[in-house]
């Protein structure tokens, strides 16, 4: 139980960082710490216990949506697609090296971008695909993913309880 509290507090910390106004003033593109957190849950923290990873993923995607000014659950929608993608390939590959994990993270970031663009299109009937901003967003998320990988020992210690 102590392990779950540490992981939950860490997720709340990441949610606070992502929703803080400090990052919004510094840059116009903010990395999605919650998406990287969800990927880390499946790869490093809860490799065997997918039920707990799913619970934490759903909780934090809903909390992320509730932090927005107008609640429309598009983060929940995109994170659910990411979770389904990871679950569909989780048992088909051995994720021992960082290259395969990075490829899965890259595909997850692309799924998230496409899902959000489609959701925005259905809500506003406008389709915009700012390619440069999406590339910067993907690169920034990959950078955060590599930071999670570097601090994997720390995450492993969090996961050990």
PDB file of C-alpha atoms in Angstrom:
ATOM      1  CA  UNK A   1       0.000   0.000   0.000  1.00  0.00           C
ATOM      2  CA  UNK A   2       2.933   2.324   0.689  1.00  0.00           C
ATOM      3  CA  UNK A   3       4.060   1.771  -2.894  1.00  0.00           C
ATOM      4  CA  UNK A   4       0.720   2.965  -4.280  1.00  0.00           C
ATOM      5  CA  UNK A   5       0.833   6.123  -2.174  1.00  0.00           C
ATOM      6  CA  UNK A   6       4.305   7.002  -3.463  1.00  0.00           C
ATOM      7  CA  UNK A   7       3.275   6.406  -7.065  1.00  0.00           C
ATOM      8  CA  UNK A   8       0.063   8.402  -6.597  1.00  0.00           C
ATOM      9  CA  UNK A   9       1.925  11.346  -5.014  1.00  0.00           C
ATOM     10  CA  UNK A  10       4.479  11.251  -7.838  1.00  0.00           C
ATOM     11  CA  UNK A  11       1.650  11.335 -10.387  1.00  0.00           C
ATOM     12  CA  UNK A  12       0.016  14.271  -8.590  1.00  0.00           C
ATOM     13  CA  UNK A  13       3.353  16.077  -8.639  1.00  0.00           C
ATOM     14  CA  UNK A  14       3.633  15.546 -12.401  1.00  0.00           C
ATOM     15  CA  UNK A  15       0.039  16.699 -12.872  1.00  0.00           C
ATOM     16  CA  UNK A  16       0.792  19.835 -10.862  1.00  0.00           C
ATOM     17  CA  UNK A  17       3.898  20.567 -12.945  1.00  0.00           C
ATOM     18  CA  UNK A  18       1.993  20.084 -16.184  1.00  0.00           C
ATOM     19  CA  UNK A  19      -0.891  22.291 -15.163  1.00  0.00           C
ATOM     20  CA  UNK A  20       1.219  25.020 -13.579  1.00  0.00           C
ATOM     21  CA  UNK A  21       1.241  28.458 -15.082  1.00  0.00           C
ATOM     22  CA  UNK A  22       5.028  28.685 -14.838  1.00  0.00           C
ATOM     23  CA  UNK A  23       5.541  26.353 -17.798  1.00  0.00           C
ATOM     24  CA  UNK A  24       2.840  28.119 -19.789  1.00  0.00           C
ATOM     25  CA  UNK A  25       4.666  31.436 -19.409  1.00  0.00           C
ATOM     26  CA  UNK A  26       8.047  30.012 -20.431  1.00  0.00           C
ATOM     27  CA  UNK A  27       7.054  28.043 -23.523  1.00  0.00           C
ATOM     28  CA  UNK A  28       4.034  27.594 -25.738  1.00  0.00           C
ATOM     29  CA  UNK A  29       4.512  23.818 -25.989  1.00  0.00           C
ATOM     30  CA  UNK A  30       4.230  21.883 -22.745  1.00  0.00           C
ATOM     31  CA  UNK A  31       5.275  18.229 -22.538  1.00  0.00           C
ATOM     32  CA  UNK A  32       2.554  15.817 -21.523  1.00  0.00           C
ATOM     33  CA  UNK A  33       3.980  14.420 -18.315  1.00  0.00           C
ATOM     34  CA  UNK A  34       0.867  12.321 -17.710  1.00  0.00           C
ATOM     35  CA  UNK A  35       1.262  10.448 -21.009  1.00  0.00           C
ATOM     36  CA  UNK A  36       4.896   9.699 -20.174  1.00  0.00           C
ATOM     37  CA  UNK A  37       3.796   8.714 -16.659  1.00  0.00           C
ATOM     38  CA  UNK A  38       1.238   6.271 -18.097  1.00  0.00           C
ATOM     39  CA  UNK A  39       3.874   4.721 -20.369  1.00  0.00           C
ATOM     40  CA  UNK A  40       6.262   4.466 -17.400  1.00  0.00           C
ATOM     41  CA  UNK A  41       3.561   2.746 -15.356  1.00  0.00           C
ATOM     42  CA  UNK A  42       3.249   0.021 -17.964  1.00  0.00           C
ATOM     43  CA  UNK A  43       6.974  -0.371 -18.678  1.00  0.00           C
ATOM     44  CA  UNK A  44       8.745   0.054 -15.377  1.00  0.00           C
ATOM     45  CA  UNK A  45       6.553   0.358 -12.312  1.00  0.00           C
ATOM     46  CA  UNK A  46       3.749  -2.164 -12.879  1.00  0.00           C
ATOM     47  CA  UNK A  47       5.188  -4.565 -15.415  1.00  0.00           C
ATOM     48  CA  UNK A  48       3.237  -7.512 -14.069  1.00  0.00           C
ATOM     49  CA  UNK A  49       0.251  -5.841 -12.416  1.00  0.00           C
ATOM     50  CA  UNK A  50      -1.663  -4.307 -15.318  1.00  0.00           C
ATOM     51  CA  UNK A  51      -4.796  -3.769 -13.234  1.00  0.00           C
ATOM     52  CA  UNK A  52      -3.063  -1.213 -11.007  1.00  0.00           C
ATOM     53  CA  UNK A  53      -1.482   0.470 -14.024  1.00  0.00           C
ATOM     54  CA  UNK A  54      -4.921   0.788 -15.618  1.00  0.00           C
ATOM     55  CA  UNK A  55      -6.440   2.227 -12.456  1.00  0.00           C
ATOM     56  CA  UNK A  56      -3.711   4.847 -12.093  1.00  0.00           C
ATOM     57  CA  UNK A  57      -3.893   5.669 -15.803  1.00  0.00           C
ATOM     58  CA  UNK A  58      -7.637   6.252 -15.740  1.00  0.00           C
ATOM     59  CA  UNK A  59      -7.464   8.295 -12.534  1.00  0.00           C
ATOM     60  CA  UNK A  60      -4.779  10.632 -13.834  1.00  0.00           C
ATOM     61  CA  UNK A  61      -6.319  11.072 -17.271  1.00  0.00           C
ATOM     62  CA  UNK A  62      -9.603  12.121 -15.633  1.00  0.00           C
ATOM     63  CA  UNK A  63      -7.774  14.410 -13.194  1.00  0.00           C
ATOM     64  CA  UNK A  64      -5.926  15.987 -16.106  1.00  0.00           C
ATOM     65  CA  UNK A  65      -9.240  16.715 -17.816  1.00  0.00           C
ATOM     66  CA  UNK A  66     -10.714  18.153 -14.641  1.00  0.00           C
ATOM     67  CA  UNK A  67      -7.844  20.659 -14.438  1.00  0.00           C
ATOM     68  CA  UNK A  68      -8.911  22.191 -17.755  1.00  0.00           C
ATOM     69  CA  UNK A  69     -11.222  25.227 -17.824  1.00  0.00           C
ATOM     70  CA  UNK A  70     -13.906  23.367 -19.778  1.00  0.00           C
ATOM     71  CA  UNK A  71     -14.170  19.673 -19.044  1.00  0.00           C
ATOM     72  CA  UNK A  72     -14.533  17.778 -22.315  1.00  0.00           C
ATOM     73  CA  UNK A  73     -12.613  14.562 -21.532  1.00  0.00           C
ATOM     74  CA  UNK A  74     -10.389  14.619 -24.614  1.00  0.00           C
ATOM     75  CA  UNK A  75      -7.369  13.702 -22.471  1.00  0.00           C
ATOM     76  CA  UNK A  76      -9.288  10.717 -21.132  1.00  0.00           C
ATOM     77  CA  UNK A  77     -10.145   9.739 -24.710  1.00  0.00           C
ATOM     78  CA  UNK A  78      -6.551  10.003 -25.958  1.00  0.00           C
ATOM     79  CA  UNK A  79      -5.044   8.314 -22.883  1.00  0.00           C
ATOM     80  CA  UNK A  80      -7.535   5.455 -23.227  1.00  0.00           C
ATOM     81  CA  UNK A  81      -6.364   4.903 -26.807  1.00  0.00           C
ATOM     82  CA  UNK A  82      -2.760   4.879 -25.594  1.00  0.00           C
ATOM     83  CA  UNK A  83      -3.614   2.362 -22.875  1.00  0.00           C
ATOM     84  CA  UNK A  84      -5.391   0.113 -25.382  1.00  0.00           C
ATOM     85  CA  UNK A  85      -2.413   0.327 -27.748  1.00  0.00           C
ATOM     86  CA  UNK A  86       0.071  -0.591 -25.020  1.00  0.00           C
ATOM     87  CA  UNK A  87      -2.129  -3.450 -23.812  1.00  0.00           C
ATOM     88  CA  UNK A  88      -2.456  -4.801 -27.342  1.00  0.00           C
ATOM     89  CA  UNK A  89       1.312  -5.043 -27.836  1.00  0.00           C
ATOM     90  CA  UNK A  90       2.431  -5.628 -24.232  1.00  0.00           C
ATOM     91  CA  UNK A  91       2.648  -9.421 -24.443  1.00  0.00           C
ATOM     92  CA  UNK A  92       3.807  -9.631 -28.047  1.00  0.00           C
ATOM     93  CA  UNK A  93       7.285  -8.162 -27.571  1.00  0.00           C
ATOM     94  CA  UNK A  94      10.079  -8.265 -25.035  1.00  0.00           C
ATOM     95  CA  UNK A  95      10.660  -4.681 -24.014  1.00  0.00           C
ATOM     96  CA  UNK A  96      14.209  -5.061 -22.734  1.00  0.00           C
ATOM     97  CA  UNK A  97      15.989  -2.278 -24.608  1.00  0.00           C
ATOM     98  CA  UNK A  98      15.302   1.426 -24.702  1.00  0.00           C
ATOM     99  CA  UNK A  99      14.974   1.513 -28.496  1.00  0.00           C
ATOM    100  CA  UNK A 100      11.826  -0.591 -28.584  1.00  0.00           C
ATOM    101  CA  UNK A 101      10.381   1.295 -25.625  1.00  0.00           C
ATOM    102  CA  UNK A 102      11.180   4.576 -27.384  1.00  0.00           C
ATOM    103  CA  UNK A 103       9.452   3.372 -30.532  1.00  0.00           C
ATOM    104  CA  UNK A 104       6.348   2.460 -28.528  1.00  0.00           C
ATOM    105  CA  UNK A 105       6.465   5.845 -26.770  1.00  0.00           C
ATOM    106  CA  UNK A 106       6.802   7.594 -30.143  1.00  0.00           C
ATOM    107  CA  UNK A 107       3.766   5.743 -31.494  1.00  0.00           C
ATOM    108  CA  UNK A 108       1.852   6.612 -28.300  1.00  0.00           C
ATOM    109  CA  UNK A 109       2.646  10.305 -28.745  1.00  0.00           C
ATOM    110  CA  UNK A 110       1.506  10.169 -32.367  1.00  0.00           C
ATOM    111  CA  UNK A 111      -1.711   8.380 -31.349  1.00  0.00           C
ATOM    112  CA  UNK A 112      -2.339  11.085 -28.771  1.00  0.00           C
ATOM    113  CA  UNK A 113      -1.810  13.911 -31.273  1.00  0.00           C
ATOM    114  CA  UNK A 114      -4.031  12.338 -33.923  1.00  0.00           C
ATOM    115  CA  UNK A 115      -6.755  11.513 -31.378  1.00  0.00           C
ATOM    116  CA  UNK A 116      -6.775  15.062 -30.030  1.00  0.00           C
ATOM    117  CA  UNK A 117      -6.825  16.568 -33.536  1.00  0.00           C
ATOM    118  CA  UNK A 118      -9.747  14.333 -34.530  1.00  0.00           C
ATOM    119  CA  UNK A 119     -11.584  15.176 -31.310  1.00  0.00           C
ATOM    120  CA  UNK A 120     -11.059  18.907 -31.903  1.00  0.00           C
ATOM    121  CA  UNK A 121     -12.258  18.489 -35.488  1.00  0.00           C
ATOM    122  CA  UNK A 122     -15.501  16.859 -34.350  1.00  0.00           C
ATOM    123  CA  UNK A 123     -16.095  19.586 -31.763  1.00  0.00           C
ATOM    124  CA  UNK A 124     -15.227  22.620 -33.911  1.00  0.00           C
ATOM    125  CA  UNK A 125     -15.406  21.401 -37.545  1.00  0.00           C
ATOM    126  CA  UNK A 126     -11.957  22.892 -38.093  1.00  0.00           C
ATOM    127  CA  UNK A 127      -9.032  20.708 -39.007  1.00  0.00           C
ATOM    128  CA  UNK A 128      -5.632  22.160 -38.300  1.00  0.00           C
ATOM    129  CA  UNK A 129      -2.486  20.105 -38.218  1.00  0.00           C
ATOM    130  CA  UNK A 130       0.407  22.339 -37.146  1.00  0.00           C
ATOM    131  CA  UNK A 131       3.195  20.010 -38.227  1.00  0.00           C
ATOM    132  CA  UNK A 132       6.064  21.957 -36.643  1.00  0.00           C
ATOM    133  CA  UNK A 133       4.319  22.230 -33.289  1.00  0.00           C
ATOM    134  CA  UNK A 134       3.488  18.530 -33.334  1.00  0.00           C
ATOM    135  CA  UNK A 135       7.103  17.593 -34.088  1.00  0.00           C
ATOM    136  CA  UNK A 136       8.310  19.825 -31.235  1.00  0.00           C
ATOM    137  CA  UNK A 137       5.691  18.293 -28.944  1.00  0.00           C
ATOM    138  CA  UNK A 138       6.808  14.762 -29.841  1.00  0.00           C
ATOM    139  CA  UNK A 139      10.491  15.606 -29.367  1.00  0.00           C
ATOM    140  CA  UNK A 140       9.794  17.265 -26.029  1.00  0.00           C
ATOM    141  CA  UNK A 141       7.793  14.249 -24.856  1.00  0.00           C
ATOM    142  CA  UNK A 142      10.587  11.913 -25.994  1.00  0.00           C
ATOM    143  CA  UNK A 143      13.043  14.018 -24.016  1.00  0.00           C
ATOM    144  CA  UNK A 144      10.854  13.634 -20.922  1.00  0.00           C
ATOM    145  CA  UNK A 145      10.568   9.899 -21.676  1.00  0.00           C
ATOM    146  CA  UNK A 146      14.368   9.597 -21.758  1.00  0.00           C
ATOM    147  CA  UNK A 147      14.552  11.512 -18.468  1.00  0.00           C
ATOM    148  CA  UNK A 148      12.174   8.907 -17.007  1.00  0.00           C
ATOM    149  CA  UNK A 149      14.434   6.210 -18.425  1.00  0.00           C
ATOM    150  CA  UNK A 150      17.529   7.784 -16.886  1.00  0.00           C
ATOM    151  CA  UNK A 151      15.790   7.998 -13.529  1.00  0.00           C
ATOM    152  CA  UNK A 152      14.465   4.450 -13.924  1.00  0.00           C
ATOM    153  CA  UNK A 153      16.361   3.396 -10.834  1.00  0.00           C
ATOM    154  CA  UNK A 154      14.549   6.052  -8.877  1.00  0.00           C
ATOM    155  CA  UNK A 155      11.231   4.885 -10.312  1.00  0.00           C
ATOM    156  CA  UNK A 156      12.190   1.325  -9.490  1.00  0.00           C
ATOM    157  CA  UNK A 157      12.864   2.366  -5.908  1.00  0.00           C
ATOM    158  CA  UNK A 158       9.494   4.111  -5.818  1.00  0.00           C
ATOM    159  CA  UNK A 159       7.932   0.946  -7.197  1.00  0.00           C
ATOM    160  CA  UNK A 160       9.630  -1.270  -4.601  1.00  0.00           C
ATOM    161  CA  UNK A 161       7.860   0.497  -1.766  1.00  0.00           C
TER     162      UNK A 161
END
